[in-house]
Every structure is written in structure tokens, then in C-alpha cells.
């Protein structure tokens, strides 16, 4: 961690809703005139789309039916940690982009399913990461020690699956069966490498549907925010102005000494209220250290 060059990491699995959190941070950065350098977790996958398909087939042939993007072996976590470390020390580093679709191909000039060339991060006030492994700890890898603000986005399991199925079918053209196979393949690594990260975060946001999601594989609609509740957990409640948050979040209540529950449609407001003072604190520390 570094007061001079702060790092923020949003961690959540595919379909969890990390992009929504990123959008809220973008609003705060714009409003507060903060320059952020962005890196995406997908940029640190080890294999491009074809390479991953070949690697999965190779692992299947060896009897490993659970090799997935959740696995450390499928990602360049050493490189990611080196970027976090370099940025926190000098405010510099490199990243690249993974090209997901034709729209991004036109933007980056590379075919879908490939990586762009590595490039230097722009001059910035802080580094913002969004992806699968922002708080990963495995072997010699310890990403949390470099991150000043760690945030987890964790829908309950069935809701996460519904969101992933609908997103992958709509934006990537996958069938329900193909997405289900991916979910099943990832389950062991989800338990081993994704879940433990949410014990390393400073704040977790967990959305809980209030409608029936018993069979996520046949759900016709994603539960809306108004059909959900939001549990916000603070690892250290000291310094959090809970009376203020409760007064601003209509209908909210505290379920534990470190947890607030509110309506799912209050997500953006809750994040604005919680993150803005935390970012101000990071920027104040940055100014003092400079």
C-alpha cells in the first residue's frame, strides 16, 4: 500500500456486477476531478481465447475437468502483483486489454479473443483494478498488501448465476447449456480462489433477491434492484458514520455491528455515500505524502 500512489481493487466473479461498481467510481472520479489509471482483470489472463480453449482440452484429456479462468494457473498473477507493486511505489506500470467482441475489436484494432500490446499506464492520481483476482493470495502471491481500498461484489450464488447466464447469452451468443458447463467447471476454483478474497476486502456488497431464484438455469428474468436487498459489510466499522448512512438510505437498518441492510435500488446511492469520503481520505494522504 502507498499513500503517495493509492490502489483501489474491485473483486468479483464473472457476472457479479463489478462493472456497476466501476461505473459509480467513474462518476466520483469525474465529479472530484481525479485522474484514474484503469486495469482490467481479463488483461492478465494467461491465454487468449483460442489458447484457453486448447488448454482446457489439454487439461480435460489429463482428467482435470475443472481448469478455468478462476485458477491462478490460467492467469498472470505474478505480473499483476508486479504492476500493483510498481504503481504503489512509483505511480507507473504497464497493462493491456483483452478484446471481448467486435465492438472492442474496432476500438482496439485487434481481433476478438486476443490481447492488445502492453502499454504504459497514463499519468494518474490512483490505480483502479476491476476483475477476478484483485485480492488474491496464493503461494507467494499476495495482492491485498499492495491495495489501499479493497471492495468485494458478491451476489448470492443463484443470482450470480442468473446474471452470468443472461449476460453471456445476450452479449456473447452462448447457449444456457454452454454457460452452465462453464459454471460447473469453475466451481472448485471459485471455492478455492474467489471466495477467500472476500475475507481480504474492506467492504463487501452482497445483493440478495427477494423473489424465487431456486432454479437459476431456467429463470426468464434477472431480479431487478427493487426486487433485492443489499447487505453492506465493513471489515472495520471504526470511523464509519452509521447514523448518517442510515438516515440517508431510506428503510435501511443494521443487522450486525458492521453491516447495513438496505433496498437493492439504493446501491448507487450507498456506494456514493460510502466511497466519496474514503476517496477524499486517499487523496488527502496522497497530498500530504507528496
PDB file of C-alpha atoms in Angstrom:
ATOM      1  CA  UNK A   1       0.000   0.000   0.000  1.00  0.00           C
ATOM      2  CA  UNK A   2       1.101   3.542  -0.678  1.00  0.00           C
ATOM      3  CA  UNK A   3      -0.204   6.926   0.443  1.00  0.00           C
ATOM      4  CA  UNK A   4       1.541   8.559  -2.485  1.00  0.00           C
ATOM      5  CA  UNK A   5       0.214   6.242  -5.211  1.00  0.00           C
ATOM      6  CA  UNK A   6      -3.021   4.608  -3.961  1.00  0.00           C
ATOM      7  CA  UNK A   7      -4.502   1.452  -5.496  1.00  0.00           C
ATOM      8  CA  UNK A   8      -8.213   0.531  -5.466  1.00  0.00           C
ATOM      9  CA  UNK A   9      -9.344  -3.005  -6.353  1.00  0.00           C
ATOM     10  CA  UNK A  10     -12.867  -4.246  -7.091  1.00  0.00           C
ATOM     11  CA  UNK A  11     -13.085  -8.023  -6.864  1.00  0.00           C
ATOM     12  CA  UNK A  12     -15.950 -10.222  -8.036  1.00  0.00           C
ATOM     13  CA  UNK A  13     -16.534 -13.159 -10.321  1.00  0.00           C
ATOM     14  CA  UNK A  14     -17.899 -13.049 -13.862  1.00  0.00           C
ATOM     15  CA  UNK A  15     -21.479 -11.811 -13.749  1.00  0.00           C
ATOM     16  CA  UNK A  16     -21.249 -10.483 -10.197  1.00  0.00           C
ATOM     17  CA  UNK A  17     -21.802  -6.842 -11.116  1.00  0.00           C
ATOM     18  CA  UNK A  18     -18.317  -5.350 -10.715  1.00  0.00           C
ATOM     19  CA  UNK A  19     -18.919  -3.175 -13.790  1.00  0.00           C
ATOM     20  CA  UNK A  20     -21.752  -1.407 -11.930  1.00  0.00           C
ATOM     21  CA  UNK A  21     -19.338  -0.545  -9.126  1.00  0.00           C
ATOM     22  CA  UNK A  22     -16.787   0.673 -11.668  1.00  0.00           C
ATOM     23  CA  UNK A  23     -19.397   2.980 -13.196  1.00  0.00           C
ATOM     24  CA  UNK A  24     -20.093   4.502  -9.784  1.00  0.00           C
ATOM     25  CA  UNK A  25     -16.403   5.113  -9.195  1.00  0.00           C
ATOM     26  CA  UNK A  26     -16.195   6.778 -12.618  1.00  0.00           C
ATOM     27  CA  UNK A  27     -18.901   9.223 -11.518  1.00  0.00           C
ATOM     28  CA  UNK A  28     -16.994  10.021  -8.337  1.00  0.00           C
ATOM     29  CA  UNK A  29     -13.682  10.429 -10.172  1.00  0.00           C
ATOM     30  CA  UNK A  30     -15.298  12.793 -12.692  1.00  0.00           C
ATOM     31  CA  UNK A  31     -17.048  14.832 -10.024  1.00  0.00           C
ATOM     32  CA  UNK A  32     -13.922  15.107  -7.862  1.00  0.00           C
ATOM     33  CA  UNK A  33     -11.530  15.716 -10.827  1.00  0.00           C
ATOM     34  CA  UNK A  34      -9.471  12.622 -10.025  1.00  0.00           C
ATOM     35  CA  UNK A  35      -7.380  11.028 -12.759  1.00  0.00           C
ATOM     36  CA  UNK A  36      -7.593   7.234 -12.560  1.00  0.00           C
ATOM     37  CA  UNK A  37      -5.497   4.673 -14.427  1.00  0.00           C
ATOM     38  CA  UNK A  38      -7.609   1.594 -15.183  1.00  0.00           C
ATOM     39  CA  UNK A  39      -6.599  -2.042 -15.458  1.00  0.00           C
ATOM     40  CA  UNK A  40      -8.933  -4.974 -16.090  1.00  0.00           C
ATOM     41  CA  UNK A  41      -8.536  -8.434 -14.677  1.00  0.00           C
ATOM     42  CA  UNK A  42      -9.147 -10.024 -18.082  1.00  0.00           C
ATOM     43  CA  UNK A  43      -5.968  -8.332 -19.347  1.00  0.00           C
ATOM     44  CA  UNK A  44      -3.979 -10.598 -17.034  1.00  0.00           C
ATOM     45  CA  UNK A  45      -5.336 -13.917 -18.278  1.00  0.00           C
ATOM     46  CA  UNK A  46      -2.503 -16.171 -19.394  1.00  0.00           C
ATOM     47  CA  UNK A  47      -4.193 -17.398 -22.578  1.00  0.00           C
ATOM     48  CA  UNK A  48      -6.135 -15.742 -25.376  1.00  0.00           C
ATOM     49  CA  UNK A  49      -9.469 -17.270 -26.398  1.00  0.00           C
ATOM     50  CA  UNK A  50      -8.006 -19.929 -28.690  1.00  0.00           C
ATOM     51  CA  UNK A  51      -5.154 -20.663 -26.310  1.00  0.00           C
ATOM     52  CA  UNK A  52      -7.574 -21.116 -23.407  1.00  0.00           C
ATOM     53  CA  UNK A  53      -9.766 -23.445 -25.467  1.00  0.00           C
ATOM     54  CA  UNK A  54      -6.716 -25.543 -26.334  1.00  0.00           C
ATOM     55  CA  UNK A  55      -5.517 -25.530 -22.706  1.00  0.00           C
ATOM     56  CA  UNK A  56      -8.924 -26.625 -21.424  1.00  0.00           C
ATOM     57  CA  UNK A  57      -8.952 -29.505 -23.932  1.00  0.00           C
ATOM     58  CA  UNK A  58      -5.439 -30.466 -22.828  1.00  0.00           C
ATOM     59  CA  UNK A  59      -6.437 -30.448 -19.147  1.00  0.00           C
ATOM     60  CA  UNK A  60      -9.618 -32.412 -19.886  1.00  0.00           C
ATOM     61  CA  UNK A  61      -7.532 -35.073 -21.617  1.00  0.00           C
ATOM     62  CA  UNK A  62      -5.423 -35.325 -18.465  1.00  0.00           C
ATOM     63  CA  UNK A  63      -8.536 -35.817 -16.329  1.00  0.00           C
ATOM     64  CA  UNK A  64      -8.707 -32.257 -14.968  1.00  0.00           C
ATOM     65  CA  UNK A  65     -12.253 -31.191 -15.825  1.00  0.00           C
ATOM     66  CA  UNK A  66     -12.135 -28.006 -13.740  1.00  0.00           C
ATOM     67  CA  UNK A  67      -9.435 -25.868 -15.330  1.00  0.00           C
ATOM     68  CA  UNK A  68     -10.895 -22.358 -15.626  1.00  0.00           C
ATOM     69  CA  UNK A  69     -10.157 -18.633 -15.652  1.00  0.00           C
ATOM     70  CA  UNK A  70     -10.640 -18.683 -11.876  1.00  0.00           C
ATOM     71  CA  UNK A  71      -7.464 -20.750 -11.493  1.00  0.00           C
ATOM     72  CA  UNK A  72      -4.160 -18.996 -10.722  1.00  0.00           C
ATOM     73  CA  UNK A  73      -2.572 -21.201 -13.398  1.00  0.00           C
ATOM     74  CA  UNK A  74      -4.769 -19.516 -16.023  1.00  0.00           C
ATOM     75  CA  UNK A  75      -3.682 -16.022 -15.029  1.00  0.00           C
ATOM     76  CA  UNK A  76      -0.562 -13.879 -14.856  1.00  0.00           C
ATOM     77  CA  UNK A  77      -0.893 -13.083 -11.172  1.00  0.00           C
ATOM     78  CA  UNK A  78       2.847 -12.538 -10.790  1.00  0.00           C
ATOM     79  CA  UNK A  79       2.719  -9.835 -13.447  1.00  0.00           C
ATOM     80  CA  UNK A  80      -0.401  -8.313 -11.877  1.00  0.00           C
ATOM     81  CA  UNK A  81       1.288  -8.169  -8.487  1.00  0.00           C
ATOM     82  CA  UNK A  82       4.350  -6.545 -10.055  1.00  0.00           C
ATOM     83  CA  UNK A  83       2.087  -3.867 -11.586  1.00  0.00           C
ATOM     84  CA  UNK A  84       0.430  -3.209  -8.218  1.00  0.00           C
ATOM     85  CA  UNK A  85       3.826  -3.056  -6.529  1.00  0.00           C
ATOM     86  CA  UNK A  86       5.387  -0.764  -9.128  1.00  0.00           C
ATOM     87  CA  UNK A  87       2.416   1.573  -9.153  1.00  0.00           C
ATOM     88  CA  UNK A  88       2.256   1.840  -5.363  1.00  0.00           C
ATOM     89  CA  UNK A  89       5.977   2.629  -5.349  1.00  0.00           C
ATOM     90  CA  UNK A  90       6.390   4.886  -8.398  1.00  0.00           C
ATOM     91  CA  UNK A  91       2.957   5.557  -9.903  1.00  0.00           C
ATOM     92  CA  UNK A  92       3.928   3.702 -13.088  1.00  0.00           C
ATOM     93  CA  UNK A  93       3.261   0.328 -14.674  1.00  0.00           C
ATOM     94  CA  UNK A  94       2.009  -1.449 -17.778  1.00  0.00           C
ATOM     95  CA  UNK A  95      -1.248  -3.026 -18.820  1.00  0.00           C
ATOM     96  CA  UNK A  96      -3.042  -4.311 -21.917  1.00  0.00           C
ATOM     97  CA  UNK A  97      -6.614  -5.068 -22.980  1.00  0.00           C
ATOM     98  CA  UNK A  98      -8.419  -8.318 -23.680  1.00  0.00           C
ATOM     99  CA  UNK A  99     -10.681  -7.874 -26.708  1.00  0.00           C
ATOM    100  CA  UNK A 100     -14.075  -9.410 -25.923  1.00  0.00           C
ATOM    101  CA  UNK A 101     -16.162  -8.681 -29.025  1.00  0.00           C
ATOM    102  CA  UNK A 102     -16.406  -6.928 -32.389  1.00  0.00           C
ATOM    103  CA  UNK A 103     -17.126  -3.565 -30.774  1.00  0.00           C
ATOM    104  CA  UNK A 104     -13.894  -3.739 -28.778  1.00  0.00           C
ATOM    105  CA  UNK A 105     -12.064  -5.068 -31.835  1.00  0.00           C
ATOM    106  CA  UNK A 106     -12.954  -1.875 -33.696  1.00  0.00           C
ATOM    107  CA  UNK A 107     -11.825   0.175 -30.704  1.00  0.00           C
ATOM    108  CA  UNK A 108      -8.504  -1.563 -30.084  1.00  0.00           C
ATOM    109  CA  UNK A 109      -7.636  -2.764 -33.579  1.00  0.00           C
ATOM    110  CA  UNK A 110      -7.215  -6.398 -32.540  1.00  0.00           C
ATOM    111  CA  UNK A 111      -9.446  -9.421 -33.298  1.00  0.00           C
ATOM    112  CA  UNK A 112     -11.951 -10.622 -30.659  1.00  0.00           C
ATOM    113  CA  UNK A 113     -10.437 -13.106 -28.242  1.00  0.00           C
ATOM    114  CA  UNK A 114      -6.923 -11.641 -28.384  1.00  0.00           C
ATOM    115  CA  UNK A 115      -4.809  -9.280 -26.311  1.00  0.00           C
ATOM    116  CA  UNK A 116      -3.558  -5.858 -27.289  1.00  0.00           C
ATOM    117  CA  UNK A 117       0.113  -4.958 -26.866  1.00  0.00           C
ATOM    118  CA  UNK A 118       1.330  -3.951 -23.416  1.00  0.00           C
ATOM    119  CA  UNK A 119       1.324  -0.185 -22.888  1.00  0.00           C
ATOM    120  CA  UNK A 120       2.380   2.242 -20.174  1.00  0.00           C
ATOM    121  CA  UNK A 121      -0.250   3.429 -17.721  1.00  0.00           C
ATOM    122  CA  UNK A 122      -1.124   7.115 -18.133  1.00  0.00           C
ATOM    123  CA  UNK A 123      -0.213   9.766 -15.567  1.00  0.00           C
ATOM    124  CA  UNK A 124      -2.781   9.404 -12.817  1.00  0.00           C
ATOM    125  CA  UNK A 125      -3.771  10.094  -9.230  1.00  0.00           C
ATOM    126  CA  UNK A 126      -4.611   6.478  -8.424  1.00  0.00           C
ATOM    127  CA  UNK A 127      -4.823   2.983  -9.940  1.00  0.00           C
ATOM    128  CA  UNK A 128      -8.203   1.267 -10.317  1.00  0.00           C
ATOM    129  CA  UNK A 129      -8.465  -2.511 -10.856  1.00  0.00           C
ATOM    130  CA  UNK A 130     -11.655  -4.428 -11.623  1.00  0.00           C
ATOM    131  CA  UNK A 131     -11.662  -8.203 -12.090  1.00  0.00           C
ATOM    132  CA  UNK A 132     -11.434 -11.681 -10.628  1.00  0.00           C
ATOM    133  CA  UNK A 133      -8.243 -11.575  -8.578  1.00  0.00           C
ATOM    134  CA  UNK A 134      -7.799  -8.125  -7.050  1.00  0.00           C
ATOM    135  CA  UNK A 135      -7.434  -9.597  -3.553  1.00  0.00           C
ATOM    136  CA  UNK A 136      -5.931 -12.983  -4.409  1.00  0.00           C
ATOM    137  CA  UNK A 137      -3.460 -14.667  -2.068  1.00  0.00           C
ATOM    138  CA  UNK A 138      -1.902 -17.938  -3.199  1.00  0.00           C
ATOM    139  CA  UNK A 139       1.601 -19.324  -2.843  1.00  0.00           C
ATOM    140  CA  UNK A 140       3.996 -16.381  -2.991  1.00  0.00           C
ATOM    141  CA  UNK A 141       1.318 -14.067  -4.414  1.00  0.00           C
ATOM    142  CA  UNK A 142      -0.141 -11.504  -2.008  1.00  0.00           C
ATOM    143  CA  UNK A 143      -2.106  -8.861  -3.908  1.00  0.00           C
ATOM    144  CA  UNK A 144      -4.036  -7.365  -0.947  1.00  0.00           C
ATOM    145  CA  UNK A 145      -0.868  -5.980   0.631  1.00  0.00           C
ATOM    146  CA  UNK A 146      -0.496  -3.558  -2.271  1.00  0.00           C
ATOM    147  CA  UNK A 147      -4.123  -2.330  -2.322  1.00  0.00           C
ATOM    148  CA  UNK A 148      -5.329   0.652  -0.275  1.00  0.00           C
ATOM    149  CA  UNK A 149      -9.074   0.137  -0.772  1.00  0.00           C
ATOM    150  CA  UNK A 150     -10.392  -3.374  -1.392  1.00  0.00           C
ATOM    151  CA  UNK A 151     -14.040  -3.916  -2.354  1.00  0.00           C
ATOM    152  CA  UNK A 152     -15.928  -7.163  -2.948  1.00  0.00           C
ATOM    153  CA  UNK A 153     -19.054  -7.513  -5.087  1.00  0.00           C
ATOM    154  CA  UNK A 154     -20.811 -10.738  -4.162  1.00  0.00           C
ATOM    155  CA  UNK A 155     -24.383 -11.563  -5.217  1.00  0.00           C
ATOM    156  CA  UNK A 156     -25.786 -14.709  -3.640  1.00  0.00           C
ATOM    157  CA  UNK A 157     -24.858 -17.708  -5.728  1.00  0.00           C
ATOM    158  CA  UNK A 158     -28.088 -18.288  -7.642  1.00  0.00           C
ATOM    159  CA  UNK A 159     -28.406 -14.586  -8.506  1.00  0.00           C
ATOM    160  CA  UNK A 160     -24.819 -14.521  -9.728  1.00  0.00           C
ATOM    161  CA  UNK A 161     -25.514 -17.484 -11.980  1.00  0.00           C
ATOM    162  CA  UNK A 162     -28.695 -15.881 -13.363  1.00  0.00           C
ATOM    163  CA  UNK A 163     -26.787 -12.692 -14.164  1.00  0.00           C
ATOM    164  CA  UNK A 164     -23.989 -14.612 -15.865  1.00  0.00           C
ATOM    165  CA  UNK A 165     -26.362 -16.786 -17.920  1.00  0.00           C
ATOM    166  CA  UNK A 166     -28.334 -13.792 -19.181  1.00  0.00           C
ATOM    167  CA  UNK A 167     -25.213 -11.706 -19.887  1.00  0.00           C
ATOM    168  CA  UNK A 168     -23.339 -14.440 -21.746  1.00  0.00           C
ATOM    169  CA  UNK A 169     -26.393 -15.387 -23.807  1.00  0.00           C
ATOM    170  CA  UNK A 170     -27.180 -11.780 -24.722  1.00  0.00           C
ATOM    171  CA  UNK A 171     -23.698 -10.357 -25.331  1.00  0.00           C
ATOM    172  CA  UNK A 172     -21.668 -13.413 -26.318  1.00  0.00           C
ATOM    173  CA  UNK A 173     -24.215 -15.645 -28.020  1.00  0.00           C
ATOM    174  CA  UNK A 174     -23.705 -18.613 -25.680  1.00  0.00           C
ATOM    175  CA  UNK A 175     -26.411 -21.182 -25.006  1.00  0.00           C
ATOM    176  CA  UNK A 176     -27.725 -21.824 -21.499  1.00  0.00           C
ATOM    177  CA  UNK A 177     -26.061 -25.244 -21.636  1.00  0.00           C
ATOM    178  CA  UNK A 178     -22.670 -23.749 -22.542  1.00  0.00           C
ATOM    179  CA  UNK A 179     -22.845 -21.224 -19.701  1.00  0.00           C
ATOM    180  CA  UNK A 180     -23.937 -23.960 -17.288  1.00  0.00           C
ATOM    181  CA  UNK A 181     -20.940 -26.064 -18.287  1.00  0.00           C
ATOM    182  CA  UNK A 182     -18.672 -23.079 -17.592  1.00  0.00           C
ATOM    183  CA  UNK A 183     -20.254 -22.557 -14.157  1.00  0.00           C
ATOM    184  CA  UNK A 184     -19.774 -26.218 -13.233  1.00  0.00           C
ATOM    185  CA  UNK A 185     -16.183 -26.187 -14.468  1.00  0.00           C
ATOM    186  CA  UNK A 186     -15.374 -23.167 -12.327  1.00  0.00           C
ATOM    187  CA  UNK A 187     -16.933 -24.318  -9.055  1.00  0.00           C
ATOM    188  CA  UNK A 188     -13.823 -25.845  -7.383  1.00  0.00           C
ATOM    189  CA  UNK A 189     -11.681 -22.813  -8.210  1.00  0.00           C
ATOM    190  CA  UNK A 190     -14.492 -20.482  -7.145  1.00  0.00           C
ATOM    191  CA  UNK A 191     -14.373 -22.085  -3.697  1.00  0.00           C
ATOM    192  CA  UNK A 192     -10.567 -22.149  -3.541  1.00  0.00           C
ATOM    193  CA  UNK A 193      -9.586 -18.792  -5.054  1.00  0.00           C
ATOM    194  CA  UNK A 194     -12.574 -16.444  -5.357  1.00  0.00           C
ATOM    195  CA  UNK A 195     -14.453 -16.842  -2.055  1.00  0.00           C
ATOM    196  CA  UNK A 196     -11.354 -16.386   0.167  1.00  0.00           C
ATOM    197  CA  UNK A 197     -10.753 -12.957  -1.379  1.00  0.00           C
ATOM    198  CA  UNK A 198     -13.907 -11.605   0.267  1.00  0.00           C
ATOM    199  CA  UNK A 199     -12.233 -12.058   3.647  1.00  0.00           C
ATOM    200  CA  UNK A 200      -9.467  -9.712   2.455  1.00  0.00           C
ATOM    201  CA  UNK A 201     -11.771  -6.851   1.427  1.00  0.00           C
ATOM    202  CA  UNK A 202     -12.501  -3.681   3.387  1.00  0.00           C
ATOM    203  CA  UNK A 203     -16.129  -3.557   2.192  1.00  0.00           C
ATOM    204  CA  UNK A 204     -18.390  -6.190   0.634  1.00  0.00           C
ATOM    205  CA  UNK A 205     -21.622  -5.536  -1.247  1.00  0.00           C
ATOM    206  CA  UNK A 206     -23.898  -8.570  -1.446  1.00  0.00           C
ATOM    207  CA  UNK A 207     -27.211  -8.422  -3.327  1.00  0.00           C
ATOM    208  CA  UNK A 208     -29.909 -10.822  -2.185  1.00  0.00           C
ATOM    209  CA  UNK A 209     -33.057 -11.321  -4.323  1.00  0.00           C
ATOM    210  CA  UNK A 210     -36.455 -11.250  -2.653  1.00  0.00           C
ATOM    211  CA  UNK A 211     -38.039 -13.301  -5.448  1.00  0.00           C
ATOM    212  CA  UNK A 212     -37.707 -17.013  -6.160  1.00  0.00           C
ATOM    213  CA  UNK A 213     -34.370 -17.913  -7.757  1.00  0.00           C
ATOM    214  CA  UNK A 214     -34.481 -21.606  -6.832  1.00  0.00           C
ATOM    215  CA  UNK A 215     -33.566 -22.782 -10.338  1.00  0.00           C
ATOM    216  CA  UNK A 216     -31.290 -20.140 -11.879  1.00  0.00           C
ATOM    217  CA  UNK A 217     -30.876 -22.150 -15.068  1.00  0.00           C
ATOM    218  CA  UNK A 218     -34.479 -21.591 -16.169  1.00  0.00           C
ATOM    219  CA  UNK A 219     -35.009 -18.074 -14.798  1.00  0.00           C
ATOM    220  CA  UNK A 220     -36.535 -15.884 -17.508  1.00  0.00           C
ATOM    221  CA  UNK A 221     -35.569 -12.553 -15.912  1.00  0.00           C
ATOM    222  CA  UNK A 222     -32.817 -11.164 -13.728  1.00  0.00           C
ATOM    223  CA  UNK A 223     -34.301  -9.941 -10.437  1.00  0.00           C
ATOM    224  CA  UNK A 224     -34.390  -6.161 -10.514  1.00  0.00           C
ATOM    225  CA  UNK A 225     -32.738  -3.966  -7.861  1.00  0.00           C
ATOM    226  CA  UNK A 226     -36.184  -3.211  -6.409  1.00  0.00           C
ATOM    227  CA  UNK A 227     -36.673  -6.982  -6.031  1.00  0.00           C
ATOM    228  CA  UNK A 228     -33.487  -7.275  -3.979  1.00  0.00           C
ATOM    229  CA  UNK A 229     -31.909  -6.327  -0.682  1.00  0.00           C
ATOM    230  CA  UNK A 230     -28.322  -5.178  -0.299  1.00  0.00           C
ATOM    231  CA  UNK A 231     -26.043  -6.230   2.567  1.00  0.00           C
ATOM    232  CA  UNK A 232     -23.033  -3.956   3.054  1.00  0.00           C
ATOM    233  CA  UNK A 233     -20.328  -5.354   5.335  1.00  0.00           C
ATOM    234  CA  UNK A 234     -17.399  -3.309   6.676  1.00  0.00           C
ATOM    235  CA  UNK A 235     -14.373  -5.278   7.855  1.00  0.00           C
ATOM    236  CA  UNK A 236     -13.521  -2.478  10.285  1.00  0.00           C
ATOM    237  CA  UNK A 237     -16.527  -0.373  11.325  1.00  0.00           C
ATOM    238  CA  UNK A 238     -14.386   2.144  13.191  1.00  0.00           C
ATOM    239  CA  UNK A 239     -14.779   5.604  11.659  1.00  0.00           C
ATOM    240  CA  UNK A 240     -17.886   4.692   9.623  1.00  0.00           C
ATOM    241  CA  UNK A 241     -20.729   7.145  10.251  1.00  0.00           C
ATOM    242  CA  UNK A 242     -23.527   4.612  10.539  1.00  0.00           C
ATOM    243  CA  UNK A 243     -26.189   7.065  11.823  1.00  0.00           C
ATOM    244  CA  UNK A 244     -25.587   9.243   8.753  1.00  0.00           C
ATOM    245  CA  UNK A 245     -25.772   6.303   6.345  1.00  0.00           C
ATOM    246  CA  UNK A 246     -28.966   5.013   7.988  1.00  0.00           C
ATOM    247  CA  UNK A 247     -30.557   8.459   7.716  1.00  0.00           C
ATOM    248  CA  UNK A 248     -29.646   8.763   4.035  1.00  0.00           C
ATOM    249  CA  UNK A 249     -30.621   5.221   2.984  1.00  0.00           C
ATOM    250  CA  UNK A 250     -34.394   5.104   3.418  1.00  0.00           C
ATOM    251  CA  UNK A 251     -35.612   1.931   5.102  1.00  0.00           C
ATOM    252  CA  UNK A 252     -32.106   0.701   5.968  1.00  0.00           C
ATOM    253  CA  UNK A 253     -31.124  -0.997   9.202  1.00  0.00           C
ATOM    254  CA  UNK A 254     -28.085  -2.561  10.851  1.00  0.00           C
ATOM    255  CA  UNK A 255     -28.133  -6.360  11.005  1.00  0.00           C
ATOM    256  CA  UNK A 256     -24.795  -6.539  12.825  1.00  0.00           C
ATOM    257  CA  UNK A 257     -22.350  -4.046  14.311  1.00  0.00           C
ATOM    258  CA  UNK A 258     -20.502  -3.897  10.981  1.00  0.00           C
ATOM    259  CA  UNK A 259     -23.344  -4.458   8.495  1.00  0.00           C
ATOM    260  CA  UNK A 260     -26.045  -2.306   6.928  1.00  0.00           C
ATOM    261  CA  UNK A 261     -29.032  -3.709   5.009  1.00  0.00           C
ATOM    262  CA  UNK A 262     -30.932  -1.556   2.511  1.00  0.00           C
ATOM    263  CA  UNK A 263     -33.019  -1.875  -0.629  1.00  0.00           C
ATOM    264  CA  UNK A 264     -31.198  -3.087  -3.727  1.00  0.00           C
ATOM    265  CA  UNK A 265     -32.242   0.033  -5.600  1.00  0.00           C
ATOM    266  CA  UNK A 266     -30.094   2.058  -3.178  1.00  0.00           C
ATOM    267  CA  UNK A 267     -26.826   0.539  -4.460  1.00  0.00           C
ATOM    268  CA  UNK A 268     -25.583   3.586  -6.366  1.00  0.00           C
ATOM    269  CA  UNK A 269     -26.502   5.993  -3.572  1.00  0.00           C
ATOM    270  CA  UNK A 270     -24.936   3.751  -0.925  1.00  0.00           C
ATOM    271  CA  UNK A 271     -21.688   3.499  -2.883  1.00  0.00           C
ATOM    272  CA  UNK A 272     -21.609   7.262  -3.474  1.00  0.00           C
ATOM    273  CA  UNK A 273     -22.101   7.933   0.243  1.00  0.00           C
ATOM    274  CA  UNK A 274     -19.542   5.348   1.362  1.00  0.00           C
ATOM    275  CA  UNK A 275     -16.828   5.723  -1.249  1.00  0.00           C
ATOM    276  CA  UNK A 276     -16.677   9.512  -1.591  1.00  0.00           C
ATOM    277  CA  UNK A 277     -15.214  10.164   1.890  1.00  0.00           C
ATOM    278  CA  UNK A 278     -12.874   7.181   1.539  1.00  0.00           C
ATOM    279  CA  UNK A 279     -11.526   8.544  -1.746  1.00  0.00           C
ATOM    280  CA  UNK A 280     -11.182  12.002  -0.179  1.00  0.00           C
ATOM    281  CA  UNK A 281      -9.105  10.356   2.562  1.00  0.00           C
ATOM    282  CA  UNK A 282      -6.858   8.643  -0.003  1.00  0.00           C
ATOM    283  CA  UNK A 283      -6.362  11.917  -1.855  1.00  0.00           C
ATOM    284  CA  UNK A 284      -5.612  13.816   1.369  1.00  0.00           C
ATOM    285  CA  UNK A 285      -3.000  11.218   2.296  1.00  0.00           C
ATOM    286  CA  UNK A 286      -1.564  11.475  -1.209  1.00  0.00           C
ATOM    287  CA  UNK A 287      -1.238  15.257  -0.959  1.00  0.00           C
ATOM    288  CA  UNK A 288       0.383  15.106   2.461  1.00  0.00           C
ATOM    289  CA  UNK A 289       2.865  12.434   1.385  1.00  0.00           C
ATOM    290  CA  UNK A 290       3.847  14.495  -1.664  1.00  0.00           C
TER     291      UNK A 290
END
